[in-house]
PDB file of C-alpha atoms in Angstrom:
ATOM      1  CA  MET A   1     -51.037 -32.719  22.653  1.00  0.00           C
ATOM      2  CA  PHE A   2     -48.289 -30.871  20.960  1.00  0.00           C
ATOM      3  CA  ASN A   3     -45.431 -32.165  23.269  1.00  0.00           C
ATOM      4  CA  PHE A   4     -43.512 -34.001  20.245  1.00  0.00           C
ATOM      5  CA  MET A   5     -44.321 -31.334  17.876  1.00  0.00           C
ATOM      6  CA  VAL A   6     -43.233 -28.306  20.146  1.00  0.00           C
ATOM      7  CA  THR A   7     -40.013 -27.498  22.331  1.00  0.00           C
ATOM      8  CA  ASN A   8     -40.215 -26.250  26.113  1.00  0.00           C
ATOM      9  CA  GLU A   9     -39.176 -22.726  24.524  1.00  0.00           C
ATOM     10  CA  GLY A  10     -42.315 -22.623  22.399  1.00  0.00           C
ATOM     11  CA  GLY A  11     -40.321 -23.606  19.200  1.00  0.00           C
ATOM     12  CA  LEU A  12     -40.692 -26.560  17.086  1.00  0.00           C
ATOM     13  CA  THR A  13     -39.242 -30.082  16.953  1.00  0.00           C
ATOM     14  CA  THR A  14     -38.124 -32.036  13.820  1.00  0.00           C
ATOM     15  CA  ALA A  15     -41.465 -33.695  13.861  1.00  0.00           C
ATOM     16  CA  GLY A  16     -43.141 -29.988  14.352  1.00  0.00           C
ATOM     17  CA  TYR A  17     -41.305 -28.749  11.496  1.00  0.00           C
ATOM     18  CA  ALA A  18     -42.334 -31.737   9.134  1.00  0.00           C
ATOM     19  CA  ILE A  19     -45.840 -31.108   9.901  1.00  0.00           C
ATOM     20  CA  ALA A  20     -45.950 -27.594   9.625  1.00  0.00           C
ATOM     21  CA  ILE A  21     -44.232 -27.989   6.254  1.00  0.00           C
ATOM     22  CA  ILE A  22     -46.867 -30.675   5.153  1.00  0.00           C
ATOM     23  CA  ALA A  23     -49.853 -28.605   6.541  1.00  0.00           C
ATOM     24  CA  GLY A  24     -48.388 -25.616   4.984  1.00  0.00           C
ATOM     25  CA  ILE A  25     -48.295 -27.265   1.568  1.00  0.00           C
ATOM     26  CA  ILE A  26     -51.781 -28.796   2.466  1.00  0.00           C
ATOM     27  CA  LEU A  27     -53.222 -25.374   3.324  1.00  0.00           C
ATOM     28  CA  PHE A  28     -51.399 -23.564   0.281  1.00  0.00           C
ATOM     29  CA  LEU A  29     -52.857 -25.962  -2.706  1.00  0.00           C
ATOM     30  CA  ALA A  30     -56.458 -25.752  -0.761  1.00  0.00           C
ATOM     31  CA  ALA A  31     -56.132 -21.975  -0.874  1.00  0.00           C
ATOM     32  CA  ILE A  32     -55.213 -21.846  -4.809  1.00  0.00           C
ATOM     33  CA  CYS A  33     -57.794 -24.093  -5.988  1.00  0.00           C
ATOM     34  CA  PHE A  34     -60.616 -21.681  -3.743  1.00  0.00           C
ATOM     35  CA  ALA A  35     -58.640 -18.595  -5.338  1.00  0.00           C
ATOM     36  CA  GLY A  36     -58.943 -20.182  -8.675  1.00  0.00           C
ATOM     37  CA  LYS A  37     -62.429 -21.509  -8.432  1.00  0.00           C
ATOM     38  CA  HIS A  38     -63.439 -17.665  -7.545  1.00  0.00           C
ATOM     39  CA  SER A  39     -61.200 -15.861 -10.031  1.00  0.00           C
ATOM     40  CA  GLU A  40     -63.123 -14.547 -13.227  1.00  0.00           C
ATOM     41  CA  LYS A  41     -61.048 -17.043 -15.399  1.00  0.00           C
ATOM     42  CA  HIS A  42     -61.713 -19.942 -12.848  1.00  0.00           C
ATOM     43  CA  LYS A  43     -57.985 -20.428 -12.784  1.00  0.00           C
ATOM     44  CA  LEU A  44     -54.568 -19.065 -11.963  1.00  0.00           C
ATOM     45  CA  THR A  45     -52.646 -18.033 -14.664  1.00  0.00           C
ATOM     46  CA  THR A  46     -48.981 -18.797 -15.169  1.00  0.00           C
ATOM     47  CA  ARG A  47     -48.775 -14.904 -15.288  1.00  0.00           C
ATOM     48  CA  GLN A  48     -50.668 -14.613 -11.829  1.00  0.00           C
ATOM     49  CA  LEU A  49     -48.525 -17.502 -10.477  1.00  0.00           C
ATOM     50  CA  VAL A  50     -45.083 -15.958 -11.226  1.00  0.00           C
ATOM     51  CA  PHE A  51     -46.225 -12.283  -9.711  1.00  0.00           C
ATOM     52  CA  CYS A  52     -47.695 -13.820  -6.752  1.00  0.00           C
ATOM     53  CA  ALA A  53     -44.449 -15.808  -6.081  1.00  0.00           C
ATOM     54  CA  VAL A  54     -42.493 -12.946  -6.533  1.00  0.00           C
ATOM     55  CA  ALA A  55     -44.708 -10.689  -4.287  1.00  0.00           C
ATOM     56  CA  VAL A  56     -44.198 -13.551  -1.350  1.00  0.00           C
ATOM     57  CA  ALA A  57     -40.701 -13.877  -2.072  1.00  0.00           C
ATOM     58  CA  LEU A  58     -40.203  -9.866  -1.999  1.00  0.00           C
ATOM     59  CA  ALA A  59     -42.632  -9.591   1.328  1.00  0.00           C
ATOM     60  CA  PHE A  60     -40.439 -12.694   3.105  1.00  0.00           C
ATOM     61  CA  VAL A  61     -37.333 -11.028   2.232  1.00  0.00           C
ATOM     62  CA  THR A  62     -38.082  -7.246   3.149  1.00  0.00           C
ATOM     63  CA  SER A  63     -39.871  -8.764   6.427  1.00  0.00           C
ATOM     64  CA  TYR A  64     -36.128  -9.329   7.699  1.00  0.00           C
ATOM     65  CA  LEU A  65     -35.070  -5.488   6.515  1.00  0.00           C
ATOM     66  CA  LYS A  66     -35.929  -3.738   9.491  1.00  0.00           C
ATOM     67  CA  ILE A  67     -36.082  -0.112   9.655  1.00  0.00           C
ATOM     68  CA  PHE A  68     -36.295  -0.127  13.638  1.00  0.00           C
ATOM     69  CA  THR A  69     -37.514  -1.718  16.854  1.00  0.00           C
ATOM     70  CA  LEU A  70     -40.044  -0.094  19.163  1.00  0.00           C
ATOM     71  CA  PRO A  71     -39.194   0.087  22.970  1.00  0.00           C
ATOM     72  CA  TRP A  72     -42.245  -2.643  23.555  1.00  0.00           C
ATOM     73  CA  GLY A  73     -41.368  -4.763  20.768  1.00  0.00           C
ATOM     74  CA  GLY A  74     -42.204  -5.575  17.490  1.00  0.00           C
ATOM     75  CA  SER A  75     -40.111  -4.289  14.423  1.00  0.00           C
ATOM     76  CA  VAL A  76     -40.671  -1.860  11.579  1.00  0.00           C
ATOM     77  CA  THR A  77     -40.112  -3.248   8.257  1.00  0.00           C
ATOM     78  CA  LEU A  78     -39.197  -2.196   4.846  1.00  0.00           C
ATOM     79  CA  CYS A  79     -42.599  -1.970   3.358  1.00  0.00           C
ATOM     80  CA  SER A  80     -43.468  -6.006   3.442  1.00  0.00           C
ATOM     81  CA  MET A  81     -46.900  -6.173   3.923  1.00  0.00           C
ATOM     82  CA  LEU A  82     -47.129  -3.867   0.568  1.00  0.00           C
ATOM     83  CA  PHE A  83     -46.249  -6.898  -1.484  1.00  0.00           C
ATOM     84  CA  ILE A  84     -49.027  -8.920  -0.212  1.00  0.00           C
ATOM     85  CA  VAL A  85     -51.407  -6.131  -0.526  1.00  0.00           C
ATOM     86  CA  LEU A  86     -50.288  -5.604  -4.108  1.00  0.00           C
ATOM     87  CA  ALA A  87     -51.309  -9.315  -5.159  1.00  0.00           C
ATOM     88  CA  ALA A  88     -54.525  -8.690  -3.612  1.00  0.00           C
ATOM     89  CA  ASN A  89     -54.986  -5.318  -5.768  1.00  0.00           C
ATOM     90  CA  TRP A  90     -53.855  -6.909  -8.996  1.00  0.00           C
ATOM     91  CA  TYR A  91     -56.115 -10.192  -8.710  1.00  0.00           C
ATOM     92  CA  GLY A  92     -58.727 -10.056  -5.924  1.00  0.00           C
ATOM     93  CA  VAL A  93     -59.406 -11.010  -2.662  1.00  0.00           C
ATOM     94  CA  GLY A  94     -59.181 -14.633  -3.140  1.00  0.00           C
ATOM     95  CA  THR A  95     -55.870 -14.473  -4.934  1.00  0.00           C
ATOM     96  CA  GLY A  96     -54.465 -11.721  -2.086  1.00  0.00           C
ATOM     97  CA  ILE A  97     -55.556 -14.217   0.785  1.00  0.00           C
ATOM     98  CA  THR A  98     -53.844 -17.121  -0.709  1.00  0.00           C
ATOM     99  CA  VAL A  99     -50.564 -15.248  -1.152  1.00  0.00           C
ATOM    100  CA  GLY A 100     -51.050 -13.821   2.243  1.00  0.00           C
ATOM    101  CA  LEU A 101     -51.430 -17.291   3.625  1.00  0.00           C
ATOM    102  CA  ALA A 102     -48.605 -18.543   1.864  1.00  0.00           C
ATOM    103  CA  TYR A 103     -46.484 -15.487   3.379  1.00  0.00           C
ATOM    104  CA  GLY A 104     -47.996 -16.515   6.467  1.00  0.00           C
ATOM    105  CA  ILE A 105     -46.860 -19.791   6.591  1.00  0.00           C
ATOM    106  CA  LEU A 106     -43.442 -19.197   5.812  1.00  0.00           C
ATOM    107  CA  GLN A 107     -43.114 -16.620   8.659  1.00  0.00           C
ATOM    108  CA  PHE A 108     -43.827 -19.518  10.861  1.00  0.00           C
ATOM    109  CA  ILE A 109     -41.838 -22.249   9.364  1.00  0.00           C
ATOM    110  CA  GLN A 110     -38.722 -19.471  10.011  1.00  0.00           C
ATOM    111  CA  GLU A 111     -39.707 -18.304  13.158  1.00  0.00           C
ATOM    112  CA  PRO A 112     -42.209 -20.205  14.683  1.00  0.00           C
ATOM    113  CA  TYR A 113     -43.316 -19.681  18.618  1.00  0.00           C
ATOM    114  CA  VAL A 114     -46.384 -21.900  19.581  1.00  0.00           C
ATOM    115  CA  LEU A 115     -48.614 -21.575  22.501  1.00  0.00           C
ATOM    116  CA  SER A 116     -51.627 -23.335  21.267  1.00  0.00           C
ATOM    117  CA  PHE A 117     -53.395 -24.159  17.885  1.00  0.00           C
ATOM    118  CA  PHE A 118     -55.631 -21.267  17.678  1.00  0.00           C
ATOM    119  CA  GLN A 119     -52.615 -18.836  18.982  1.00  0.00           C
ATOM    120  CA  VAL A 120     -50.667 -20.001  15.454  1.00  0.00           C
ATOM    121  CA  CYS A 121     -53.811 -19.254  13.424  1.00  0.00           C
ATOM    122  CA  CYS A 122     -54.048 -15.648  15.057  1.00  0.00           C
ATOM    123  CA  ASP A 123     -50.544 -14.969  14.768  1.00  0.00           C
ATOM    124  CA  TYR A 124     -49.482 -16.529  11.465  1.00  0.00           C
ATOM    125  CA  ILE A 125     -52.645 -18.098   9.248  1.00  0.00           C
ATOM    126  CA  LEU A 126     -55.380 -15.218   9.792  1.00  0.00           C
ATOM    127  CA  ALA A 127     -53.237 -12.272  10.427  1.00  0.00           C
ATOM    128  CA  PHE A 128     -51.319 -12.791   7.242  1.00  0.00           C
ATOM    129  CA  ALA A 129     -54.324 -13.961   5.136  1.00  0.00           C
ATOM    130  CA  ALA A 130     -56.304 -10.921   5.924  1.00  0.00           C
ATOM    131  CA  LEU A 131     -54.086  -8.926   4.108  1.00  0.00           C
ATOM    132  CA  GLY A 132     -55.698 -10.039   1.101  1.00  0.00           C
ATOM    133  CA  VAL A 133     -59.030  -7.837   1.917  1.00  0.00           C
ATOM    134  CA  ALA A 134     -57.348  -5.179   0.467  1.00  0.00           C
ATOM    135  CA  GLY A 135     -58.624  -6.768  -2.690  1.00  0.00           C
ATOM    136  CA  PHE A 136     -62.036  -5.476  -2.107  1.00  0.00           C
ATOM    137  CA  PHE A 137     -61.126  -1.521  -2.799  1.00  0.00           C
ATOM    138  CA  ALA A 138     -59.028  -2.606  -6.131  1.00  0.00           C
ATOM    139  CA  LYS A 139     -61.510  -1.047  -8.482  1.00  0.00           C
ATOM    140  CA  GLN A 140     -62.048   1.727  -6.617  1.00  0.00           C
ATOM    141  CA  SER A 141     -60.279   5.298  -6.718  1.00  0.00           C
ATOM    142  CA  HIS A 142     -57.024   5.122  -4.714  1.00  0.00           C
ATOM    143  CA  GLY A 143     -58.001   1.547  -4.256  1.00  0.00           C
ATOM    144  CA  LEU A 144     -54.347   0.636  -3.599  1.00  0.00           C
ATOM    145  CA  LEU A 145     -53.978   3.148  -0.618  1.00  0.00           C
ATOM    146  CA  LYS A 146     -57.381   2.256   0.588  1.00  0.00           C
ATOM    147  CA  GLY A 147     -56.924  -1.280   0.462  1.00  0.00           C
ATOM    148  CA  TYR A 148     -53.756  -1.211   1.930  1.00  0.00           C
ATOM    149  CA  ILE A 149     -54.887   1.007   5.320  1.00  0.00           C
ATOM    150  CA  VAL A 150     -57.882  -1.587   5.629  1.00  0.00           C
ATOM    151  CA  ALA A 151     -55.453  -4.498   5.364  1.00  0.00           C
ATOM    152  CA  VAL A 152     -52.958  -3.192   7.784  1.00  0.00           C
ATOM    153  CA  ILE A 153     -55.988  -2.815  10.155  1.00  0.00           C
ATOM    154  CA  ALA A 154     -57.439  -6.155   9.547  1.00  0.00           C
ATOM    155  CA  ARG A 155     -53.864  -7.935  10.270  1.00  0.00           C
ATOM    156  CA  GLY A 156     -53.606  -5.926  13.680  1.00  0.00           C
ATOM    157  CA  ALA A 157     -57.177  -6.931  14.638  1.00  0.00           C
ATOM    158  CA  PHE A 158     -55.901 -10.654  14.799  1.00  0.00           C
ATOM    159  CA  HIS A 159     -52.720  -9.991  16.292  1.00  0.00           C
ATOM    160  CA  ALA A 160     -54.955  -8.238  19.035  1.00  0.00           C
ATOM    161  CA  LEU A 161     -57.135 -11.202  19.191  1.00  0.00           C
ATOM    162  CA  GLY A 162     -54.417 -13.775  19.907  1.00  0.00           C
ATOM    163  CA  GLY A 163     -52.579 -10.903  22.138  1.00  0.00           C
ATOM    164  CA  TYR A 164     -55.686 -10.877  24.418  1.00  0.00           C
ATOM    165  CA  LEU A 165     -56.142 -14.967  24.358  1.00  0.00           C
ATOM    166  CA  TYR A 166     -52.381 -15.629  24.975  1.00  0.00           C
ATOM    167  CA  TRP A 167     -50.079 -12.937  25.310  1.00  0.00           C
ATOM    168  CA  MET A 168     -50.901 -10.426  28.278  1.00  0.00           C
ATOM    169  CA  SER A 169     -48.850 -12.360  30.654  1.00  0.00           C
ATOM    170  CA  TYR A 170     -45.763 -11.640  28.201  1.00  0.00           C
ATOM    171  CA  MET A 171     -46.099  -7.811  28.634  1.00  0.00           C
ATOM    172  CA  PRO A 172     -42.923  -6.182  29.206  1.00  0.00           C
ATOM    173  CA  ASP A 173     -42.041  -4.153  32.481  1.00  0.00           C
ATOM    174  CA  ASN A 174     -41.583  -1.214  30.473  1.00  0.00           C
ATOM    175  CA  PHE A 175     -45.253  -0.790  29.533  1.00  0.00           C
ATOM    176  CA  PRO A 176     -47.273   1.769  31.179  1.00  0.00           C
ATOM    177  CA  LYS A 177     -49.367   0.007  33.742  1.00  0.00           C
ATOM    178  CA  SER A 178     -52.235   2.600  33.093  1.00  0.00           C
ATOM    179  CA  LEU A 179     -52.551   0.997  29.517  1.00  0.00           C
ATOM    180  CA  THR A 180     -52.624  -2.931  30.567  1.00  0.00           C
ATOM    181  CA  ALA A 181     -56.127  -3.484  29.300  1.00  0.00           C
ATOM    182  CA  ILE A 182     -55.221  -2.375  26.091  1.00  0.00           C
ATOM    183  CA  TYR A 183     -51.632  -4.331  25.848  1.00  0.00           C
ATOM    184  CA  PRO A 184     -52.344  -6.236  22.808  1.00  0.00           C
ATOM    185  CA  ILE A 185     -53.791  -3.115  21.005  1.00  0.00           C
ATOM    186  CA  VAL A 186     -50.958  -0.788  21.766  1.00  0.00           C
ATOM    187  CA  TYR A 187     -48.221  -3.538  21.126  1.00  0.00           C
ATOM    188  CA  ASN A 188     -49.469  -4.815  17.680  1.00  0.00           C
ATOM    189  CA  TYR A 189     -50.860  -1.292  16.173  1.00  0.00           C
ATOM    190  CA  SER A 190     -47.673   0.644  17.287  1.00  0.00           C
ATOM    191  CA  TYR A 191     -45.547  -1.184  14.941  1.00  0.00           C
ATOM    192  CA  LEU A 192     -48.070  -1.884  12.258  1.00  0.00           C
ATOM    193  CA  LEU A 193     -49.351   1.380  12.066  1.00  0.00           C
ATOM    194  CA  ALA A 194     -45.686   2.843  12.158  1.00  0.00           C
ATOM    195  CA  GLU A 195     -44.799   0.887   9.090  1.00  0.00           C
ATOM    196  CA  GLY A 196     -48.374   1.936   7.572  1.00  0.00           C
ATOM    197  CA  ILE A 197     -47.477   5.478   7.648  1.00  0.00           C
ATOM    198  CA  ILE A 198     -44.038   4.920   6.174  1.00  0.00           C
ATOM    199  CA  THR A 199     -45.393   2.813   3.165  1.00  0.00           C
ATOM    200  CA  VAL A 200     -48.320   5.243   2.527  1.00  0.00           C
ATOM    201  CA  ILE A 201     -45.914   8.177   2.066  1.00  0.00           C
ATOM    202  CA  VAL A 202     -43.922   6.010   0.243  1.00  0.00           C
ATOM    203  CA  ILE A 203     -46.529   4.726  -2.286  1.00  0.00           C
ATOM    204  CA  SER A 204     -47.995   8.294  -2.380  1.00  0.00           C
ATOM    205  CA  ILE A 205     -44.774   9.744  -3.855  1.00  0.00           C
ATOM    206  CA  PRO A 206     -45.726  10.589  -7.427  1.00  0.00           C
ATOM    207  CA  ALA A 207     -42.908   8.635  -9.048  1.00  0.00           C
ATOM    208  CA  VAL A 208     -43.446   5.231  -6.990  1.00  0.00           C
ATOM    209  CA  SER A 209     -47.244   5.668  -7.759  1.00  0.00           C
ATOM    210  CA  LYS A 210     -46.526   5.986 -11.380  1.00  0.00           C
ATOM    211  CA  ALA A 211     -44.319   2.931 -11.292  1.00  0.00           C
ATOM    212  CA  LEU A 212     -46.811   0.680  -9.174  1.00  0.00           C
ATOM    213  CA  ALA A 213     -49.607   1.529 -11.921  1.00  0.00           C
ATOM    214  CA  GLN A 214     -47.016   0.238 -14.673  1.00  0.00           C
ATOM    215  CA  VAL A 215     -46.179  -2.849 -12.647  1.00  0.00           C
ATOM    216  CA  LYS A 216     -49.892  -3.656 -12.158  1.00  0.00           C
ATOM    217  CA  LYS A 217     -50.537  -3.247 -15.962  1.00  0.00           C
ATOM    218  CA  ALA A 218     -47.867  -5.944 -16.169  1.00  0.00           C
ATOM    219  CA  ALA A 219     -49.130  -8.066 -13.738  1.00  0.00           C
ATOM    220  CA  LEU A 220     -52.256  -7.833 -15.355  1.00  0.00           C
ATOM    221  CA  GLY A 221     -51.090  -8.556 -18.931  1.00  0.00           C
ATOM    222  CA  THR A 222     -52.294  -5.241 -20.458  1.00  0.00           C
ATOM    223  CA  SER A 223     -50.696  -2.903 -22.827  1.00  0.00           C
ATOM    224  CA  LEU A 224     -48.133  -0.632 -20.845  1.00  0.00           C
TER     225      LEU A 224
END
């Protein structure tokens, strides 16, 4: 079914890229409509669109700024997930999921690997959209911190699900055999939690926390 879209190496053909881009645009527009209907003002304002676009751009750029790579695979990036979580913290769950979806689509188009349709959903669509759950904690005390932690766990859950369904045969030779049964969990959460710990430390620095609070005021259009 996917032969005309996917190469033997799991990448996308020209037709595959075209279909992926078209599908991505459709999904993104649908997500925007969904988010707009469920926002307080029933639409995404120009301010929200600008800040969300910047968040996606920063997340995409920092995802290629790798701090280090773990022995079993998986790279720790420069706080790339934080920018998606910020959008969810500013504008709520619906908008956060939309921004995460846009980010996931960009990741897929840039570095696609296809084993099946549901694998693509787990690794790109659902995993990154799950970062939007951070919006549930926006109004709580230390909401950004709580939301970020839950968002990282949620993203890892979808990656792990895809791992159990599709990636078990790709387990590296240097992975401990005694941990084979939990390979997808260990592999995915090792780099996600490593990045998460670094990010939590960064956003807990008083100067950074204060700066993020000011950015949130600007994103919401409240007085500084």
